[in-house]
PDB file of C-alpha atoms in Angstrom:
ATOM      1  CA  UNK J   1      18.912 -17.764  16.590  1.00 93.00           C
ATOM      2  CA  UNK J   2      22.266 -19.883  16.485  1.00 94.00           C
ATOM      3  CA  UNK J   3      20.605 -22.506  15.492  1.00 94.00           C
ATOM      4  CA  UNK J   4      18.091 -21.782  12.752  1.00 94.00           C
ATOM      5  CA  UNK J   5      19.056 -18.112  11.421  1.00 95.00           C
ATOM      6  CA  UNK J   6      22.613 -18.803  11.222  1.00 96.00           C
ATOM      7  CA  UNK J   7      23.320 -22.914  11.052  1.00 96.00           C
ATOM      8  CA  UNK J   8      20.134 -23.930   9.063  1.00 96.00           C
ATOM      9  CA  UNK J   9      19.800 -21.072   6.927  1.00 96.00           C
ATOM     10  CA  UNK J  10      23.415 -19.279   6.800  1.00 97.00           C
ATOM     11  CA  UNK J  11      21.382 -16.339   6.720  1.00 97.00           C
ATOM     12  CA  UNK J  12      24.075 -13.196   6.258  1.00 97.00           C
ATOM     13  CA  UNK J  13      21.086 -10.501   6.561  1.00 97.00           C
ATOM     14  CA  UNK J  14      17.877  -9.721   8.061  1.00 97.00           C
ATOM     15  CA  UNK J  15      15.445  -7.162   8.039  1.00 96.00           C
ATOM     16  CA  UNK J  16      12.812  -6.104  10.840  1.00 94.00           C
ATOM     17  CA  UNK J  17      10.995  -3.201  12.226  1.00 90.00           C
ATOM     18  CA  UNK J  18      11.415  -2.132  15.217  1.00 90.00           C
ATOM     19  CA  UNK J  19       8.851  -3.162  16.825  1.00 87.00           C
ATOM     20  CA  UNK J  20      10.013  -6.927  16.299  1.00 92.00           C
ATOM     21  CA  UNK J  21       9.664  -9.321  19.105  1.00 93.00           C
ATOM     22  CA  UNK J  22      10.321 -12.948  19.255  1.00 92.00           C
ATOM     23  CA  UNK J  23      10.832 -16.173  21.476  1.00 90.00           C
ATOM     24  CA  UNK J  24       8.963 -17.598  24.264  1.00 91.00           C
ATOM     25  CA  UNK J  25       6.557 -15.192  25.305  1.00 94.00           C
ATOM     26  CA  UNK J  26       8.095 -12.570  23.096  1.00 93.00           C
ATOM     27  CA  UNK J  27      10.992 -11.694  25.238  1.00 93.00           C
ATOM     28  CA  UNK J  28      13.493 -11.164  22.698  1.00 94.00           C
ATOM     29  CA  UNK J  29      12.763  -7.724  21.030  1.00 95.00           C
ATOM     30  CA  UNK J  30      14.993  -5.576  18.344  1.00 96.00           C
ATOM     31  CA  UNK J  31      17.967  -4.840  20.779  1.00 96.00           C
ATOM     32  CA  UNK J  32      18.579  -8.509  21.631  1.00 96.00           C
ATOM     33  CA  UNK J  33      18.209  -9.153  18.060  1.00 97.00           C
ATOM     34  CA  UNK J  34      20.716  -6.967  17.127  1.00 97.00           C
ATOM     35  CA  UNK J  35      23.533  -8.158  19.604  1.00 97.00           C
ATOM     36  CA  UNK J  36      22.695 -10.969  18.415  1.00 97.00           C
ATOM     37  CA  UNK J  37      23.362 -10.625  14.948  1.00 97.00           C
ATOM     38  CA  UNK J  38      26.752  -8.465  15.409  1.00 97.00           C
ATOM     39  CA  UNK J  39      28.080 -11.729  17.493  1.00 97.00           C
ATOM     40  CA  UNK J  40      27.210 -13.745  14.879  1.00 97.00           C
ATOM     41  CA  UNK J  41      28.351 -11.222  11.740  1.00 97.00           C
ATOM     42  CA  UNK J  42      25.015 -11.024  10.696  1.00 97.00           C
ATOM     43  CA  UNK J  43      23.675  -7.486   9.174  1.00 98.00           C
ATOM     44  CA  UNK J  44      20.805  -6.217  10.283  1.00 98.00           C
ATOM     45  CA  UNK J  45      18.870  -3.337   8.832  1.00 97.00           C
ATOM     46  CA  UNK J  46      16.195  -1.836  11.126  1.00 96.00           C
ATOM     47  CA  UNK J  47      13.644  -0.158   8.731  1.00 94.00           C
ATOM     48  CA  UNK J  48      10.777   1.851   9.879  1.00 90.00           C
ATOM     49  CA  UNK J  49       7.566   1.473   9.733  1.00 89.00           C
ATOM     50  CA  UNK J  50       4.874   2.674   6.827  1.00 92.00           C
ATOM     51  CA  UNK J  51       2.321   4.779   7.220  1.00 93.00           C
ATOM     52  CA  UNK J  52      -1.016   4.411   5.021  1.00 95.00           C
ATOM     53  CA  UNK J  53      -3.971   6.870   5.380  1.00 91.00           C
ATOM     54  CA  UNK J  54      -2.607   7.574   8.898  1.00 92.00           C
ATOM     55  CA  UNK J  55      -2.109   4.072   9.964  1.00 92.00           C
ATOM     56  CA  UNK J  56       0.509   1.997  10.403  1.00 91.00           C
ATOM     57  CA  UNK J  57       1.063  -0.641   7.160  1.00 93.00           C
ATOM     58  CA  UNK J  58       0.623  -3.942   9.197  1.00 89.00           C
ATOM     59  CA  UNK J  59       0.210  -7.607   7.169  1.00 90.00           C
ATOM     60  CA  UNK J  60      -3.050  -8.001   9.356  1.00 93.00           C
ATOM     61  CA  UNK J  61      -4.524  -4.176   8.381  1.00 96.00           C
ATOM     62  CA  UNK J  62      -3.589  -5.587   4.740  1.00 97.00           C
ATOM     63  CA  UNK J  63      -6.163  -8.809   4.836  1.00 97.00           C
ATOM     64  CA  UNK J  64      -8.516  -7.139   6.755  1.00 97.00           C
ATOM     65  CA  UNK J  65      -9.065  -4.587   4.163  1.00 98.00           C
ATOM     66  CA  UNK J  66      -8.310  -7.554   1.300  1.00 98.00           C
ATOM     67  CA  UNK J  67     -11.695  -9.125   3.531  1.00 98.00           C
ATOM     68  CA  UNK J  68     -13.358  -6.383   2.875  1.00 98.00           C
ATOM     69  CA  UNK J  69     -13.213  -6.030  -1.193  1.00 98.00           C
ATOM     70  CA  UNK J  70     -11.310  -2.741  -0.035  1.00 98.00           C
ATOM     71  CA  UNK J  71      -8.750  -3.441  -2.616  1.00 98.00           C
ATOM     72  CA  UNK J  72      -7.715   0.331  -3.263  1.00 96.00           C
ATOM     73  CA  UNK J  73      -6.045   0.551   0.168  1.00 97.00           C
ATOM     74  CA  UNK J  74      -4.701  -2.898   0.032  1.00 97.00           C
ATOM     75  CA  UNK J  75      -2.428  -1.822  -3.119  1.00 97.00           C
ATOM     76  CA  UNK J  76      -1.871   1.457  -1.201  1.00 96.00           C
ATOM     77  CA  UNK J  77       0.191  -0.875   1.633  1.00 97.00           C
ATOM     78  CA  UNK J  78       0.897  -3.151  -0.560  1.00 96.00           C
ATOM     79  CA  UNK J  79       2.448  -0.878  -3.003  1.00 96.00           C
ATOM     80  CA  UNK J  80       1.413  -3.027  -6.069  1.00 97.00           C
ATOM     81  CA  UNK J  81      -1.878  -4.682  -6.815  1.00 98.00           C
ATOM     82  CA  UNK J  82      -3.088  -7.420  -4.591  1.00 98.00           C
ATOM     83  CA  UNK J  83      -2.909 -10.944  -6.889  1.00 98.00           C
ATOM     84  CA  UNK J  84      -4.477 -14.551  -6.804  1.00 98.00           C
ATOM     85  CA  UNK J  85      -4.020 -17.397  -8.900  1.00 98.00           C
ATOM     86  CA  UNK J  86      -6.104 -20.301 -10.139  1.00 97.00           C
ATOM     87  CA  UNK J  87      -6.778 -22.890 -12.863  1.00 97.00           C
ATOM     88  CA  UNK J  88      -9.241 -22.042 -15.496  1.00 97.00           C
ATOM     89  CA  UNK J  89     -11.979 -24.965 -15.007  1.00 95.00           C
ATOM     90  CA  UNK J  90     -15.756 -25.540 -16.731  1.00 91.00           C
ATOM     91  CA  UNK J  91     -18.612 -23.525 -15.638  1.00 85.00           C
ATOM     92  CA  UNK J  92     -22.435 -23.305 -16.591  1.00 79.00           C
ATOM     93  CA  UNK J  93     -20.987 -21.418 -19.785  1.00 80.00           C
ATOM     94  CA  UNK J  94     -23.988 -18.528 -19.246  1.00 82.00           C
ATOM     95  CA  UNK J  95     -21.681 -15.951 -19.516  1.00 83.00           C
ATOM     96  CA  UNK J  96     -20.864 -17.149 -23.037  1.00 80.00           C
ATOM     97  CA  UNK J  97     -24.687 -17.690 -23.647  1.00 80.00           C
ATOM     98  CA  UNK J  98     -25.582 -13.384 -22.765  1.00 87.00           C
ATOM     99  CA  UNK J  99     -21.710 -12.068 -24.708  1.00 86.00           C
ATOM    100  CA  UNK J 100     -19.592 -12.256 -21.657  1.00 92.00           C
ATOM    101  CA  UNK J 101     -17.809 -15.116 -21.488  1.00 92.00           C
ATOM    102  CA  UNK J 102     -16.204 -15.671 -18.312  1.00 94.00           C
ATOM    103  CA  UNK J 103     -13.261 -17.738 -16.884  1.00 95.00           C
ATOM    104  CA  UNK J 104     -14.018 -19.354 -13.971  1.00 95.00           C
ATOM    105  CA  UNK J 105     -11.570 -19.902 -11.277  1.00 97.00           C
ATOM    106  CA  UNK J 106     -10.285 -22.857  -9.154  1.00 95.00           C
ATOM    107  CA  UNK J 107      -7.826 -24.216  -6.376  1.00 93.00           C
ATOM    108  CA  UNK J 108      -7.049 -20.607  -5.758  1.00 95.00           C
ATOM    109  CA  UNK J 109      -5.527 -21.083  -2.117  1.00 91.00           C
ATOM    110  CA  UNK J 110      -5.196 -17.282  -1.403  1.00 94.00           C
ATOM    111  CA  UNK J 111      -7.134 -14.890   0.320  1.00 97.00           C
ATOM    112  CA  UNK J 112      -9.752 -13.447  -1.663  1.00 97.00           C
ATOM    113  CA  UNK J 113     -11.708 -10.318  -1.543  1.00 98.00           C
ATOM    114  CA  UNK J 114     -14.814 -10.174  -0.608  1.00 98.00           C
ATOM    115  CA  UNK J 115     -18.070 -10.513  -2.560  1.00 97.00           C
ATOM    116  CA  UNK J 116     -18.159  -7.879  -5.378  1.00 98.00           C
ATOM    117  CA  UNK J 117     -17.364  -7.173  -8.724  1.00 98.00           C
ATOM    118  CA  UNK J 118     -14.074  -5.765  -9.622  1.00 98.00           C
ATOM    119  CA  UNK J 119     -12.270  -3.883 -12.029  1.00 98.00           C
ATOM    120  CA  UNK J 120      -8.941  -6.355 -12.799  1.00 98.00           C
ATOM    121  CA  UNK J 121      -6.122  -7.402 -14.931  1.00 98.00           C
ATOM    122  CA  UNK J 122      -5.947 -11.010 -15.758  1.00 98.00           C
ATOM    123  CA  UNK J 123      -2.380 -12.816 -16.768  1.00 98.00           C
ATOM    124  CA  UNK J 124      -2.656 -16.072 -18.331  1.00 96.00           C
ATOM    125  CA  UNK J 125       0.289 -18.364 -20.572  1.00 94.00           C
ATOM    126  CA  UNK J 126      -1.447 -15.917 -23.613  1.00 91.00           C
ATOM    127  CA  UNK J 127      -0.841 -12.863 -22.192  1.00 96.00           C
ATOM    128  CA  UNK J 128      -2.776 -10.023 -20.276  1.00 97.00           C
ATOM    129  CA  UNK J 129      -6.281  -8.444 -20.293  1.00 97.00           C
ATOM    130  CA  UNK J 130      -8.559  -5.854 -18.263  1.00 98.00           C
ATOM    131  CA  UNK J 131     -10.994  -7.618 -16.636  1.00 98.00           C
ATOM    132  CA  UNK J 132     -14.192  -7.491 -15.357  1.00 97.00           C
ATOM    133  CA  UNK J 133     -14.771 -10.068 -11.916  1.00 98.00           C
ATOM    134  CA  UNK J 134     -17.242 -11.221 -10.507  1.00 96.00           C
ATOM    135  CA  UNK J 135     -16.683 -13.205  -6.877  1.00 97.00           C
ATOM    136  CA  UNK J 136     -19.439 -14.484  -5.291  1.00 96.00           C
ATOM    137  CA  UNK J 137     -22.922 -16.342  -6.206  1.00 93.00           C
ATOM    138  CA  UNK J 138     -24.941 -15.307  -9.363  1.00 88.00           C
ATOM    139  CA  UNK J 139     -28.085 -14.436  -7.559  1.00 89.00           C
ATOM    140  CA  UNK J 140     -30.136 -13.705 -10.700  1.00 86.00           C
ATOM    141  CA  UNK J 141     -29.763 -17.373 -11.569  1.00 85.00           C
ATOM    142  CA  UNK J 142     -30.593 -18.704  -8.047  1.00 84.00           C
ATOM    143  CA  UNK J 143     -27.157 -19.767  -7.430  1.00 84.00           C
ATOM    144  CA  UNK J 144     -25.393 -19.518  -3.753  1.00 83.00           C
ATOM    145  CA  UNK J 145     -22.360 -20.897  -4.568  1.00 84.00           C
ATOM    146  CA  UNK J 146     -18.862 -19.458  -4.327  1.00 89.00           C
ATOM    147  CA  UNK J 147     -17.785 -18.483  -7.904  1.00 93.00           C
ATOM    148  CA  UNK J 148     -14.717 -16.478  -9.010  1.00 97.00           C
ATOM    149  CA  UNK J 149     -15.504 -15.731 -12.663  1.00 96.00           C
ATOM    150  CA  UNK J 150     -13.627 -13.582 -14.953  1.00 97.00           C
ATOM    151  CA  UNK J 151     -14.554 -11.705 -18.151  1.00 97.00           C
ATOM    152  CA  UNK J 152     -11.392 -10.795 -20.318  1.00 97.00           C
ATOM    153  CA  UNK J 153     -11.913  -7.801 -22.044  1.00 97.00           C
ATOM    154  CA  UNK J 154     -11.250  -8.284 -25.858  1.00 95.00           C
ATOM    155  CA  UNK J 155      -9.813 -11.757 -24.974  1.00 96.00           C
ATOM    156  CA  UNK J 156     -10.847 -14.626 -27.875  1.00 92.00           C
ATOM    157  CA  UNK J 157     -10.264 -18.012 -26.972  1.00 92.00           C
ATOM    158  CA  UNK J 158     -10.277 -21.180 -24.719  1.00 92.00           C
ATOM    159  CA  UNK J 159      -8.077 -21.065 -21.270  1.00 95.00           C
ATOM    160  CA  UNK J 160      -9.798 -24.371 -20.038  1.00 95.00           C
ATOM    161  CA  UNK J 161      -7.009 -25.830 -17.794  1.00 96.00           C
ATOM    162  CA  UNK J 162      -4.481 -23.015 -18.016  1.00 96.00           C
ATOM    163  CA  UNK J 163      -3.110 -21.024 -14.913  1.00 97.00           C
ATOM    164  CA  UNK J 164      -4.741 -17.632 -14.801  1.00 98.00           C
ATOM    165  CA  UNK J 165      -3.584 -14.999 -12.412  1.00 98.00           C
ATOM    166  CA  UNK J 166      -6.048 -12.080 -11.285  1.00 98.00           C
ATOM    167  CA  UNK J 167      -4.816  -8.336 -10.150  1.00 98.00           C
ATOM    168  CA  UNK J 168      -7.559  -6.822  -8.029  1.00 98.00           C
ATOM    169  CA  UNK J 169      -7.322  -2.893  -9.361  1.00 97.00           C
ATOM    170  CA  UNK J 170     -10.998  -1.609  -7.822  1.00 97.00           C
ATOM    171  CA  UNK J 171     -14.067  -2.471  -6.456  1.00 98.00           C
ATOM    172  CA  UNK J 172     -17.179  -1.881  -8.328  1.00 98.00           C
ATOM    173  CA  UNK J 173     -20.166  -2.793  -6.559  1.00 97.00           C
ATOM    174  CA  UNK J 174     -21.644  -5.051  -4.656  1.00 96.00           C
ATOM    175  CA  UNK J 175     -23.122  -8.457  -5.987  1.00 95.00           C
ATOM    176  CA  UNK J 176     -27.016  -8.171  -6.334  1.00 93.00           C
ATOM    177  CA  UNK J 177     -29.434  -9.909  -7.833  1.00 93.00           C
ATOM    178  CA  UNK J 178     -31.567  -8.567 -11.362  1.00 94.00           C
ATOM    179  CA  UNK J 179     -35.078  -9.051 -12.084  1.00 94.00           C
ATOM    180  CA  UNK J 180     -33.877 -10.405 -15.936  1.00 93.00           C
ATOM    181  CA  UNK J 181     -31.262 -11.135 -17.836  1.00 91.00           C
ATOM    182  CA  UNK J 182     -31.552  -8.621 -19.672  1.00 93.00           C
ATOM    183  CA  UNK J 183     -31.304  -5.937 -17.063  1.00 94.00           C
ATOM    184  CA  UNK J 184     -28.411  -8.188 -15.662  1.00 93.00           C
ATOM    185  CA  UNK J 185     -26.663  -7.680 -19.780  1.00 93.00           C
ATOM    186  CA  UNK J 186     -26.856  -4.111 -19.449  1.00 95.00           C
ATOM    187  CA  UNK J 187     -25.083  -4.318 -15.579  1.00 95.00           C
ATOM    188  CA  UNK J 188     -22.680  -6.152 -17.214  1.00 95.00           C
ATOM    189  CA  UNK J 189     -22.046  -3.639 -20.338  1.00 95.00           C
ATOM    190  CA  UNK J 190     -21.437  -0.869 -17.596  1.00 96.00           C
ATOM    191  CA  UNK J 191     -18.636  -3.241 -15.306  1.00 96.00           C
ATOM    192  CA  UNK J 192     -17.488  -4.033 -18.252  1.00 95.00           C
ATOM    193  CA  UNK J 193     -16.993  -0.159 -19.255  1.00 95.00           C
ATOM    194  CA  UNK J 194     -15.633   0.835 -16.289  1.00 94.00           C
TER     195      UNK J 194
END
């Protein structure tokens, strides 16, 4: 405590639940901490936890249910969409090639959702769009790679090599594959609707 909380950082505050522990084998817990922090002039505010559909709001409950493409309850605890950023690289251009153009997504070093398409808002340096995204493979086109693509919704233009920055708003469905294009087109038309 002496040494990193108050010498290395100077800190003048900290906030904790009170269910904090810390130390070798967790042996220091909330009280310690705060006799701690009065020696030391050091405020502490104990805040309660958050409750979320009847559980308690925990940073591990949060990527669990960002894991499992459950995306409305992550924004619930998190109290704001959950966000991930990339750089817009080159894809197979297909989505360009059926009327949905797509940004595809790299070096994105944040948890992501799982497989699915999702309803989204994208930020980039030209400003913001609803999205349509699509993480996963593209089945239809024999593909099991990883992709995180991105259709902006009335967006014209080239963000090749530009930071792009996705809000996860809902899950749509599940990625599957479609016996044609064309069946895959009208998919698209209703992700992109709703």
């Amino acid at each position: 405590f002496r040494r990193i909380i108050v010498e290395r950082l100077s800190s003048r505050a900290m906030v904790e639940g009170p269910n904090f522990y810390f130390g070798r084998g967790r042996q220091g817990d909330i009280s310690r901490l705060a006799r701690l922090c009065s020696a030391a002039h050091v405020a502490l505010d104990i805040v309660e936890p958050v409750q979320v559909a009847g559980e308690l709001v925990s940073s591990s409950r949060v990527r669990e249910a960002i894991q499992a493409g459950d995306v409305d309850l992550a924004r619930q605890m998190l109290t704001r969409p959950y966000r991930v950023r990339g750089m817009v690289t080159h894809g197979a251009a297909r989505g360009a090639k059926i009327g949905f153009p797509t940004a595809n997504l790299e070096a994105i070093d944040t948890l992501l959702p799982a497989n699915g398409v999702y309803g989204a808002r994208a930020f980039c340096p030209a400003g913001n769009w609803p999205a349509a995204v699509n993480i996963g493979p593209n089945p239809t086109f024999g593909e099991t790679a990883q992709k995180i693509e991105a259709h902006l919704i009335g967006f014209t233009g080239s963000l090749y090599g530009q930071p792009l920055e996705l809000e996860f708003l809902s899950r749509l469905r599940s990625i599957q594959p479609f016996e044609s294009v064309a069946a895959l087109k009208i998919q698209l038309a209703h992700d992109v609707a709703a």
